[in-house]
């Protein structure tokens, strides 16, 4: 119980910084624990899951702009889900108020600006299964070999036939290392499709994955989170954007860089700094239970709150 509360305290520090991821499931990944990635959302259109996304405060979700190329039917956001399409008491479904795609996005493959903000029709109430991810500072860098995680419900195998094959698909997680952009461009220039191009991986993109292939984000994971630890807190480093096939050798996953677009994100959510609501909610949960613990444990939580 104490460790859970301490995690909540750490999340408060994260929440104060933020206010507090088309191909897709995780190829070569593993099943996540329920509630392990509480900012993960699923985006539905016409009652079908099409993409992932990340909750960044009580009103907004970040996803990929290419998830909204065909707005022929309304979108919905499913939060707190674990088994996709399998309703649970922890799951909340909300309508979308509006979608703001970055103006640089062109709908072409490997386009810059593949990032979108999704405003919920009403604020979501946080709980242990629905919490926001931290946003990074614009100056934050995630150097090569940084261990990060990508999550989603997309495609388990590299065959399109395996995508969303089950009505009870469990959230998948995969640890991936960051790959520097120069190396990533060199890898993509090996492929026939990109060999005549240079810098197909642009300055607003992050690469992560394995050169040997076998593990990757895939169809359906688009728009979902790439998260890394920064100052002890999980931070949104990237948004699942594109790749050549699924888990192919020399074709790592490419993500839209969140630090690159941080100013655009903050200016569009009109908060001048993200909402403090997550901080208040988590603080209440900690204080409600703090009397159960001894002096040393209370001091640990106090230090975490201050820092």
XYZ file of C-alpha atoms in Angstrom:
307
model
C 0.000 0.000 0.000
C 2.822 2.392 0.909
C 4.600 1.817 -2.368
C 1.376 2.606 -4.226
C 0.965 5.883 -2.349
C 4.601 6.772 -2.870
C 4.073 6.229 -6.570
C 1.116 8.600 -6.373
C 3.314 11.165 -4.660
C 5.886 10.849 -7.421
C 3.054 11.312 -9.878
C 2.187 14.597 -8.194
C 5.570 15.982 -9.147
C 4.906 14.723 -12.638
C 1.396 16.147 -12.641
C 2.590 19.593 -11.649
C 4.841 19.591 -14.722
C 2.118 18.452 -17.121
C -0.898 19.540 -15.396
C 0.233 15.712 -14.986
C 0.305 5.542 -28.641
C -1.479 3.069 -39.428
C -0.207 -0.289 -38.431
C -0.568 -1.471 -34.404
C -0.294 -3.659 -31.347
C 3.215 -4.294 -30.141
C 5.206 -6.789 -32.186
C 7.429 -8.837 -29.866
C 6.089 -7.108 -26.766
C 4.392 -8.397 -23.648
C 1.130 -7.864 -21.823
C 1.147 -4.847 -19.518
C -0.208 -4.906 -15.982
C -3.593 -3.260 -15.608
C -3.133 0.375 -14.585
C 0.595 0.387 -15.375
C 0.166 2.988 -18.145
C -2.868 5.011 -17.000
C -2.429 7.768 -19.604
C -2.886 5.329 -22.501
C -6.122 5.884 -24.407
C -7.742 4.222 -27.396
C -9.331 6.291 -30.155
C -12.478 4.878 -31.736
C -14.291 5.788 -34.927
C -17.587 4.140 -35.894
C -17.174 1.829 -32.881
C -13.813 0.553 -34.119
C -10.405 1.182 -32.506
C -8.174 3.047 -34.939
C -5.344 4.596 -32.912
C -3.831 5.195 -29.518
C -3.159 8.400 -27.651
C -1.927 9.890 -24.384
C -3.879 11.795 -21.757
C -1.986 14.974 -20.811
C -4.546 16.636 -18.540
C -8.227 16.325 -17.701
C -9.309 17.829 -21.036
C -6.715 16.921 -23.649
C -5.209 13.916 -25.401
C -2.181 13.864 -27.720
C -2.170 11.558 -30.732
C -0.910 11.448 -34.331
C -2.415 13.716 -36.979
C -2.630 10.831 -39.465
C -5.184 9.155 -37.182
C -7.681 11.799 -38.307
C -7.163 11.708 -42.071
C -10.696 10.469 -42.705
C -13.169 12.293 -40.421
C -16.228 10.609 -41.932
C -17.642 9.582 -38.559
C -17.379 10.971 -35.011
C -14.471 9.957 -32.822
C -14.600 8.744 -29.223
C -11.856 8.377 -26.625
C -11.709 5.312 -24.400
C -9.775 5.868 -21.161
C -8.833 3.422 -18.413
C -9.099 0.449 -20.774
C -7.037 -2.707 -20.380
C -8.718 -5.339 -22.533
C -9.739 -3.511 -25.662
C -13.452 -3.841 -26.501
C -14.042 -5.542 -23.142
C -15.906 -3.090 -20.869
C -14.657 -2.807 -17.299
C -15.585 -0.627 -14.301
C -12.359 1.330 -14.823
C -13.152 2.314 -18.399
C -14.608 5.665 -19.434
C -15.662 6.628 -22.959
C -15.907 10.313 -23.867
C -16.888 12.156 -27.012
C -14.453 14.430 -28.820
C -15.070 18.166 -28.778
C -12.476 19.126 -31.381
C -9.264 17.985 -33.022
C -6.298 20.289 -33.658
C -3.763 18.849 -36.101
C -0.422 20.540 -36.602
C -0.429 22.813 -39.698
C 2.785 21.235 -41.030
C 1.114 17.849 -41.438
C 0.474 17.046 -45.119
C -1.103 13.536 -45.021
C 1.914 12.206 -46.893
C 3.864 9.275 -45.486
C 6.679 10.384 -43.175
C 5.251 13.917 -43.075
C 6.491 16.378 -40.500
C 3.958 17.646 -38.002
C 2.322 14.250 -37.442
C 0.833 15.284 -34.126
C -2.672 16.247 -33.054
C -4.412 17.503 -29.941
C -7.808 16.057 -29.090
C -10.067 18.014 -26.756
C -12.499 15.894 -24.754
C -16.142 16.883 -24.694
C -16.031 16.960 -20.890
C -13.212 16.717 -18.314
C -12.284 13.229 -17.197
C -12.076 12.359 -13.505
C -8.751 10.858 -12.512
C -8.336 7.590 -10.643
C -5.674 4.879 -10.401
C -6.442 3.768 -13.955
C -6.823 7.194 -15.579
C -3.947 9.621 -14.987
C -2.039 12.039 -17.227
C 1.488 11.588 -18.533
C 4.088 14.281 -17.949
C 5.087 16.538 -20.792
C 8.819 17.177 -21.181
C 10.520 20.527 -21.156
C 11.259 21.741 -24.678
C 14.979 21.536 -23.853
C 14.852 17.872 -22.826
C 16.805 15.471 -24.999
C 16.551 11.707 -25.057
C 20.027 10.536 -26.107
C 20.801 7.367 -28.027
C 20.345 4.144 -26.051
C 17.921 5.721 -23.581
C 15.526 2.943 -22.568
C 11.927 3.938 -23.210
C 8.583 2.155 -23.513
C 5.910 2.077 -26.192
C 2.404 0.779 -25.475
C -0.690 -0.028 -27.488
C -3.338 -2.520 -28.569
C -2.385 -2.743 -32.216
C -1.024 -5.738 -34.014
C 0.787 -8.567 -32.212
C 2.211 -10.099 -35.381
C 3.558 -8.468 -38.507
C 0.661 -9.831 -40.554
C -2.204 -7.407 -41.069
C -4.570 -10.350 -40.501
C -3.520 -10.440 -36.856
C -4.557 -6.841 -36.173
C -7.382 -6.565 -33.633
C -7.951 -10.313 -33.990
C -9.522 -10.609 -30.556
C -12.362 -8.803 -28.828
C -10.325 -8.944 -25.601
C -6.916 -7.722 -26.748
C -4.793 -6.845 -23.715
C -2.657 -3.696 -23.646
C 0.887 -4.485 -24.791
C 4.158 -2.899 -23.685
C 7.598 -2.955 -25.225
C 10.910 -1.527 -24.059
C 12.812 0.142 -26.896
C 16.114 2.045 -27.022
C 16.376 5.477 -28.614
C 18.386 5.520 -31.858
C 20.088 8.725 -32.953
C 18.627 10.380 -36.042
C 21.748 10.019 -38.203
C 21.863 6.267 -37.622
C 18.134 6.001 -38.205
C 18.369 7.853 -41.524
C 21.195 5.564 -42.603
C 19.058 2.532 -41.782
C 16.091 3.838 -43.756
C 18.259 4.718 -46.737
C 19.126 1.020 -46.976
C 15.549 0.225 -47.979
C 14.506 0.494 -51.629
C 11.672 2.876 -50.878
C 13.853 5.493 -49.231
C 17.298 4.933 -50.765
C 17.053 7.981 -53.058
C 16.079 10.270 -50.202
C 18.108 11.894 -47.480
C 16.930 12.762 -44.007
C 13.605 10.976 -44.292
C 13.753 11.069 -40.493
C 13.460 14.795 -39.877
C 14.337 17.051 -36.962
C 10.857 16.720 -35.452
C 11.126 12.917 -35.259
C 12.604 10.387 -32.831
C 13.644 6.836 -33.693
C 13.419 3.949 -31.252
C 13.636 0.216 -31.687
C 15.942 -2.622 -32.659
C 18.116 -2.731 -35.770
C 17.694 -6.501 -35.948
C 13.901 -6.149 -36.014
C 11.469 -8.486 -34.287
C 10.072 -5.897 -31.872
C 8.211 -2.721 -32.774
C 5.064 -0.661 -32.572
C 2.719 -1.587 -35.403
C -0.698 -0.937 -36.982
C -3.163 0.326 -34.429
C -0.468 1.647 -32.120
C -0.351 4.851 -34.169
C -0.726 7.960 -32.041
C 0.205 6.099 -28.878
C 2.889 7.062 -26.378
C 6.625 6.577 -26.338
C 7.523 7.300 -22.715
C 10.898 7.701 -21.030
C 11.931 8.439 -17.469
C 12.996 12.054 -16.915
C 13.889 13.278 -13.420
C 12.292 10.143 -12.016
C 8.936 10.609 -13.743
C 7.439 9.034 -16.847
C 7.519 11.627 -19.604
C 5.968 11.668 -23.073
C 8.923 11.643 -25.454
C 7.171 10.741 -28.683
C 3.983 9.851 -30.533
C 3.872 6.677 -32.661
C 4.022 8.020 -36.224
C 5.339 5.762 -38.994
C 7.675 2.987 -40.026
C 8.441 0.660 -42.917
C 6.461 -2.505 -42.261
C 6.349 -3.937 -38.737
C 9.440 -4.956 -36.794
C 11.510 -5.329 -39.973
C 15.337 -5.341 -39.787
C 16.875 -1.869 -40.229
C 13.397 -0.271 -40.063
C 12.924 1.026 -36.528
C 9.836 2.847 -35.330
C 9.647 6.585 -35.964
C 7.899 8.869 -33.496
C 6.906 12.525 -33.570
C 9.065 14.369 -31.044
C 6.980 15.873 -28.251
C 9.730 18.243 -26.999
C 9.984 19.646 -30.541
C 6.294 20.621 -30.472
C 5.940 21.565 -26.818
C 5.367 25.292 -27.464
C 2.664 24.463 -30.011
C 1.026 22.040 -27.580
C 0.932 24.509 -24.719
C -0.308 27.388 -26.849
C -3.205 25.297 -28.151
C -4.462 23.936 -24.878
C -4.742 27.540 -23.637
C -3.562 26.934 -20.114
C -0.318 28.866 -19.783
C 1.011 25.823 -17.993
C -0.989 22.678 -17.573
C -3.871 22.210 -15.182
C -3.171 21.694 -11.475
C -6.215 19.448 -11.108
C -4.185 16.203 -11.261
C -1.936 17.510 -8.471
C -4.896 18.279 -6.213
C -6.540 14.932 -6.906
C -3.404 12.916 -6.180
C -2.532 14.987 -3.117
C -5.980 14.261 -1.680
C -5.441 10.523 -2.173
C -2.085 10.670 -0.381
C -3.261 12.766 2.561
C -6.359 10.630 3.020
C -4.118 7.628 3.746
C -0.993 9.174 5.249
C -1.941 8.410 8.887
C -1.538 4.711 8.154
C 2.236 5.049 7.871
C 5.140 5.581 10.236
C 7.361 8.625 10.607
C 10.028 7.494 8.127
C 7.458 6.710 5.449
C 5.695 10.066 5.966
C 9.041 11.867 5.636
C 9.706 10.061 2.337
C 6.347 11.199 0.983
C 6.921 14.760 2.212
C 10.287 14.923 0.460
C 8.692 13.635 -2.734
C 5.948 16.259 -2.505
C 8.441 19.082 -2.023
C 10.731 17.976 -4.845
